Amino acid sequence: MANNLFDDSEKEQPSGKIATIAFDSGVDNVFDYLLPDKLGDVLPGQRLEVPFGRANKTTQGFCIAIKPAEQANKKHKLKFVKKIIDAAPLLDERLLAFGKWLSDFYVCPLGQVLSAMLPAAVKKGTGEKQVKHICLADRQEHNLKSKKQLQIIDALKAANAFDADSAIELNGLLQSLNIGTTVANKLVQAGIAKFTSQTFLRELPVVPAGMLLKTDKVILNAEQKTALDEIIKKIEAEKFSVALLHGVTDSGKTEVYIRAIEKTLEKGKSAIVLLPEIALTAQTVQRFNCRFKNIAVMHCQLTASQRNAQWQKIKTTSPLVVIGARSAIFAPVANLGIIVVDEEHESSYKQDTVPRYNGRDAAIKLAQMTDAICVLGSATPSLETLYNCKTKKHFSYLSLPNRVMNLPKPEMKIIDMAAEKFAKGVNLISEELQTALKQTLENKQQAILMLNRRGFSNFIFCPSCRYTLKCRNCDVALTFHKSEKLQKTIEIKDRIKGGFAMCHYCLSQTLVPHKCPMCGKAVTMFGLGSQRLEDELMAKLPNARIVRVDSDSMQKHDYYKLLADFDAGKIDILFGTQILAKGLHFPNVTLVGIISADSSLQIPDFRANERTYQLICQVAGRAGRSSKGGRVFIQTFLPNQPAIKFAVQNDFEGFVKEELKHRKLCLLPPFGRLAIVRMRDTNFDRLTAGSQTIAEQLTNLIGSLGLDIKLTGPMPSTISRIQRFYRMQIILQTANPANLAPLFDSFRRLKPSNSYIQTQIDVDPINLL
Ligand code: ADP
Ligand code: ZN
């Protein structure tokens, strides 16, 4: 390009300093640039504009360190930084260090992590307004004839407005003096006064007006007091520690969080409260809002300028309480004292795009880095957290076993679908559930039906002798998976074509017989669809007002309106996915039905049992939230399945014990740490070969570094093709979590063996599909 004939950089005066820069373009490296003298001081955490690559494309990056020029990487001739973008660092030292940890632990380029830590609205400055100010140019006296000009000068003198920092907002001043802009312009033209500009951001209310609820301060019960006392001891100690607060819904956990936060604020420190996005309703936010003076909210329903305003508020207010979804863990609070992670077991804390972090685990790390307290709350804690409480010295276990208001526990009932004598055709609703629905409607009460449609495959089952196809190595039911490849290539006598059965624990696969090996009758695969349920409900309850809720198709706004309608009694039966299981409070709901408890068991994931238990427990919490009581019907073909059996008996401990047995045998979390390397390519053969190379590279590194890591694969992912991309995966398992970091540290430095294959690394994966 002609412009490059005269290289500008030759003319720059170097300042003797170098900025190290991380880019969010996906390059997994950082780069050094010379700082020109004319730019003045640059600080880590500011964004800079630099020429990047051979074409010197103008690119933005984060300054992550400043060092003397002598420490430069001498191999390359360094280029000059062009421009400073942010007046002040967007990320302070604490957040930069946190970002570095995330980048290392979750194997993600540092620049991408830093970029993800900032809301887009903050990076763009959405909603910021430049407001014109005025101050005097100097302290000289001026002999002026214009009375109006003198008036302005007097006002500026009175306000001590002699520089940009003390400047007065122009419009306000002119209005109060009843003077027009031309007068001020003349003063500036004469060099007597100066205009300056200040950035302003309107604070926008994030809590809907008219929703200000008042709560009387409750008196904690003995259990809450014991738990709170323990947490307060930790707050007083001002050392890193984690407390698990294990308590059923309505046991008063939130009340304990609030008190712990009050104590933290008294010490001048701030709090971050993480909630699953779906639980961030106006009610929840409002509950915190009416207990704390300074609160900021970060979630996806805010507008861009609201988000920027909230972020700026966090940066400038201390101490304060930040409430938000997963990414609120990146809030720029100055002096962090406590982090609360409610519903810590929720899989939605894991982000499934880069950086693939888990908000809960990141919270624990951040608490450790800042000597803060982390409180994890759940009615059904994750096995990982329970295990940490047993084995790690910083963790402690606190429990709230009872509901605060002595409401009767809902009555739980298993319906064995295999024993149902159905009329012709397929039936998803048992006779008993149908009768209960009718009664509920007659009593002018409401029902919620849950159909977990996420299950995409069927389990294999003999309807006559109830034999279920099981894994050879583990005591678990196998799941049927459709496979395009098998459809085309393999045809084996007596075996079901087009798919295979798979074990969610050891991942072994087998073909499926047409006939039951026990009784010789034909096997069945059980599956269901929500459309079918809708038709059936309409046919069986023709007068009921029924609405289907679908988290995918329904807009947020419609969802809230729907919930309001349901609350107002305009709908009799609400049915839909898991979204209905969470945090809804409808006193008139006395019946809850889980159409198929089996469908969440079918997901090919070793956490399927754990999720099923959690789900039943959560859904059950929706029934009987008033003195009217409640009934929960759980339909299943597997009434003796441990997750279902224990959930109905409310025996969490029993469930955990049973589940841990399987996990231990297969070195799965919490006993082992997992990482998945996923590879995809549109060309199947290229993918197969490339995946093999990657597996070999990893195997070699494991060997040369002497790490105790088990590598399985490459093998096709459970869903072997998505959007025309074939998918393969390599699973890494280790008993010692410290093993993964050195492996990936070396692996990410290798040159990619094949530029067609897209590789992603998922550490502590939640989604195994
Ligand atoms: P959780 O977070 O475990 O679901 P909450 O803290 O939300 O429980 O408490 C459930 C309800 O009980 C709330 O309406 C709360 O105001 C009320 N509550 C909590 N603790 C007490 C208490 N000690 N006495 C009376 N009511 C309480
Ligand atoms: Zn198995």
mmCIF file of N, CA, C and O and ligand atoms in Angstrom, residues 215-216 218-222 224 247-259 287 291 342-343 400 404-405 625, ligand 1:
data_model
loop_
_atom_site.group_PDB
_atom_site.id
_atom_site.type_symbol
_atom_site.label_atom_id
_atom_site.label_comp_id
_atom_site.label_asym_id
_atom_site.label_seq_id
_atom_site.Cartn_x
_atom_site.Cartn_y
_atom_site.Cartn_z
ATOM 1 N N THR A 215 -40.524 -5.805 53.396
ATOM 2 C CA THR A 215 -40.509 -7.025 54.186
ATOM 3 C C THR A 215 -40.152 -6.684 55.620
ATOM 4 O O THR A 215 -39.289 -5.867 55.877
ATOM 5 N N ASP A 216 -40.850 -7.322 56.523
ATOM 6 C CA ASP A 216 -40.510 -7.156 57.929
ATOM 7 C C ASP A 216 -39.298 -8.019 58.182
ATOM 8 O O ASP A 216 -39.155 -9.092 57.605
ATOM 9 N N VAL A 218 -37.415 -10.715 59.624
ATOM 10 C CA VAL A 218 -37.833 -11.942 60.318
ATOM 11 C C VAL A 218 -36.825 -12.287 61.414
ATOM 12 O O VAL A 218 -35.683 -11.837 61.383
ATOM 13 N N ILE A 219 -37.288 -13.079 62.353
ATOM 14 C CA ILE A 219 -36.370 -13.562 63.401
ATOM 15 C C ILE A 219 -35.902 -14.942 62.978
ATOM 16 O O ILE A 219 -36.712 -15.839 62.709
ATOM 17 N N LEU A 220 -34.591 -15.104 62.888
ATOM 18 C CA LEU A 220 -34.057 -16.376 62.403
ATOM 19 C C LEU A 220 -34.412 -17.507 63.357
ATOM 20 O O LEU A 220 -34.404 -17.327 64.575
ATOM 21 N N ASN A 221 -34.698 -18.664 62.789
ATOM 22 C CA ASN A 221 -34.911 -19.831 63.653
ATOM 23 C C ASN A 221 -33.557 -20.418 64.055
ATOM 24 O O ASN A 221 -32.504 -19.980 63.587
ATOM 25 N N ALA A 222 -33.607 -21.416 64.936
ATOM 26 C CA ALA A 222 -32.369 -21.928 65.537
ATOM 27 C C ALA A 222 -31.405 -22.460 64.468
ATOM 28 O O ALA A 222 -30.196 -22.207 64.513
ATOM 29 N N GLN A 224 -31.223 -21.632 61.248
ATOM 30 C CA GLN A 224 -30.649 -20.518 60.481
ATOM 31 C C GLN A 224 -29.555 -19.826 61.284
ATOM 32 O O GLN A 224 -28.510 -19.459 60.751
ATOM 33 N N GLY A 247 -29.961 -26.773 52.023
ATOM 34 C CA GLY A 247 -31.278 -26.610 52.627
ATOM 35 C C GLY A 247 -32.367 -26.711 51.586
ATOM 36 O O GLY A 247 -32.242 -26.158 50.495
ATOM 37 N N VAL A 248 -33.443 -27.391 51.917
ATOM 38 C CA VAL A 248 -34.551 -27.557 50.978
ATOM 39 C C VAL A 248 -35.111 -26.192 50.595
ATOM 40 O O VAL A 248 -34.841 -25.185 51.250
ATOM 41 N N THR A 249 -35.902 -26.144 49.529
ATOM 42 C CA THR A 249 -36.571 -24.907 49.141
ATOM 43 C C THR A 249 -37.391 -24.409 50.331
ATOM 44 O O THR A 249 -38.027 -25.208 51.013
ATOM 45 N N ASP A 250 -37.356 -23.103 50.555
ATOM 46 C CA ASP A 250 -38.105 -22.501 51.656
ATOM 47 C C ASP A 250 -37.530 -22.809 53.027
ATOM 48 O O ASP A 250 -38.226 -22.674 54.030
ATOM 49 N N SER A 251 -36.281 -23.231 53.078
ATOM 50 C CA SER A 251 -35.699 -23.470 54.396
ATOM 51 C C SER A 251 -35.088 -22.189 54.957
ATOM 52 O O SER A 251 -34.581 -22.168 56.069
ATOM 53 N N GLY A 252 -35.106 -21.122 54.160
ATOM 54 C CA GLY A 252 -34.608 -19.845 54.660
ATOM 55 C C GLY A 252 -33.155 -19.572 54.319
ATOM 56 O O GLY A 252 -32.481 -18.801 54.994
ATOM 57 N N LYS A 253 -32.684 -20.155 53.217
ATOM 58 C CA LYS A 253 -31.300 -19.936 52.806
ATOM 59 C C LYS A 253 -31.062 -18.465 52.452
ATOM 60 O O LYS A 253 -30.096 -17.863 52.891
ATOM 61 N N THR A 254 -31.988 -17.920 51.645
ATOM 62 C CA THR A 254 -31.802 -16.550 51.171
ATOM 63 C C THR A 254 -31.699 -15.585 52.346
ATOM 64 O O THR A 254 -30.909 -14.642 52.331
ATOM 65 N N GLU A 255 -32.490 -15.841 53.357
ATOM 66 C CA GLU A 255 -32.442 -14.993 54.551
ATOM 67 C C GLU A 255 -31.042 -15.050 55.185
ATOM 68 O O GLU A 255 -30.506 -14.030 55.620
ATOM 69 N N VAL A 256 -30.458 -16.233 55.177
ATOM 70 C CA VAL A 256 -29.104 -16.377 55.738
ATOM 71 C C VAL A 256 -28.084 -15.629 54.863
ATOM 72 O O VAL A 256 -27.205 -14.933 55.380
ATOM 73 N N TYR A 257 -28.235 -15.743 53.531
ATOM 74 C CA TYR A 257 -27.314 -14.997 52.651
ATOM 75 C C TYR A 257 -27.369 -13.510 52.984
ATOM 76 O O TYR A 257 -26.353 -12.837 53.074
ATOM 77 N N ILE A 258 -28.596 -13.021 53.105
ATOM 78 C CA ILE A 258 -28.780 -11.573 53.311
ATOM 79 C C ILE A 258 -28.083 -11.123 54.590
ATOM 80 O O ILE A 258 -27.379 -10.111 54.606
ATOM 81 N N ARG A 259 -28.247 -11.901 55.658
ATOM 82 C CA ARG A 259 -27.584 -11.530 56.925
ATOM 83 C C ARG A 259 -26.069 -11.580 56.793
ATOM 84 O O ARG A 259 -25.361 -10.733 57.331
ATOM 85 N N ARG A 287 -36.181 -8.421 46.373
ATOM 86 C CA ARG A 287 -35.992 -8.876 47.750
ATOM 87 C C ARG A 287 -34.650 -8.392 48.304
ATOM 88 O O ARG A 287 -34.555 -8.000 49.462
ATOM 89 N N ARG A 291 -33.402 -4.621 50.977
ATOM 90 C CA ARG A 291 -32.598 -4.833 52.186
ATOM 91 C C ARG A 291 -31.246 -4.111 52.128
ATOM 92 O O ARG A 291 -30.575 -3.989 53.137
ATOM 93 N N ASP A 342 -26.084 -19.196 44.622
ATOM 94 C CA ASP A 342 -27.303 -19.914 44.956
ATOM 95 C C ASP A 342 -27.554 -20.996 43.906
ATOM 96 O O ASP A 342 -27.174 -20.829 42.752
ATOM 97 N N GLU A 343 -28.192 -22.075 44.294
ATOM 98 C CA GLU A 343 -28.438 -23.202 43.381
ATOM 99 C C GLU A 343 -27.121 -23.638 42.736
ATOM 100 O O GLU A 343 -27.022 -23.734 41.512
ATOM 101 N N LEU A 400 -29.789 -26.788 56.527
ATOM 102 C CA LEU A 400 -31.091 -26.282 56.976
ATOM 103 C C LEU A 400 -32.129 -27.324 56.546
ATOM 104 O O LEU A 400 -32.700 -27.223 55.475
ATOM 105 N N VAL A 404 -39.163 -23.294 56.551
ATOM 106 C CA VAL A 404 -39.375 -22.279 57.594
ATOM 107 C C VAL A 404 -40.814 -22.294 58.086
ATOM 108 O O VAL A 404 -41.094 -22.465 59.266
ATOM 109 N N MET A 405 -41.740 -22.112 57.136
ATOM 110 C CA MET A 405 -43.155 -22.116 57.516
ATOM 111 C C MET A 405 -43.595 -23.564 57.477
ATOM 112 O O MET A 405 -43.450 -24.218 56.468
ATOM 113 N N ARG A 625 -47.536 -25.116 48.019
ATOM 114 C CA ARG A 625 -46.912 -23.940 48.614
ATOM 115 C C ARG A 625 -47.940 -23.111 49.377
ATOM 116 O O ARG A 625 -47.799 -21.914 49.526
HETATM 117 P P1 ADP B 1 -34.888 -20.489 50.483
HETATM 118 O O1 ADP B 1 -33.909 -19.483 49.951
HETATM 119 O O2 ADP B 1 -34.224 -21.607 51.237
HETATM 120 O O3 ADP B 1 -35.861 -21.001 49.475
HETATM 121 P P2 ADP B 1 -36.045 -18.198 51.807
HETATM 122 O O4 ADP B 1 -34.941 -17.553 52.537
HETATM 123 O O5 ADP B 1 -36.481 -17.603 50.520
HETATM 124 O O6 ADP B 1 -35.758 -19.757 51.608
HETATM 125 O O7 ADP B 1 -37.282 -18.284 52.786
HETATM 126 C C1 ADP B 1 -38.553 -18.713 52.355
HETATM 127 C C2 ADP B 1 -39.620 -17.773 52.903
HETATM 128 O O8 ADP B 1 -39.618 -17.824 54.329
HETATM 129 C C3 ADP B 1 -39.381 -16.341 52.545
HETATM 130 O O9 ADP B 1 -40.625 -15.748 52.256
HETATM 131 C C4 ADP B 1 -38.749 -15.718 53.778
HETATM 132 O O10 ADP B 1 -39.066 -14.356 53.902
HETATM 133 C C5 ADP B 1 -39.390 -16.537 54.884
HETATM 134 N N1 ADP B 1 -38.488 -16.720 56.023
HETATM 135 C C6 ADP B 1 -37.189 -17.022 55.998
HETATM 136 N N2 ADP B 1 -36.699 -17.160 57.249
HETATM 137 C C7 ADP B 1 -37.721 -16.943 58.091
HETATM 138 C C8 ADP B 1 -37.871 -16.942 59.521
HETATM 139 N N3 ADP B 1 -36.849 -17.216 60.322
HETATM 140 N N4 ADP B 1 -39.098 -16.685 60.020
HETATM 141 C C9 ADP B 1 -40.131 -16.432 59.215
HETATM 142 N N5 ADP B 1 -40.072 -16.406 57.878
HETATM 143 C C10 ADP B 1 -38.885 -16.657 57.306
#
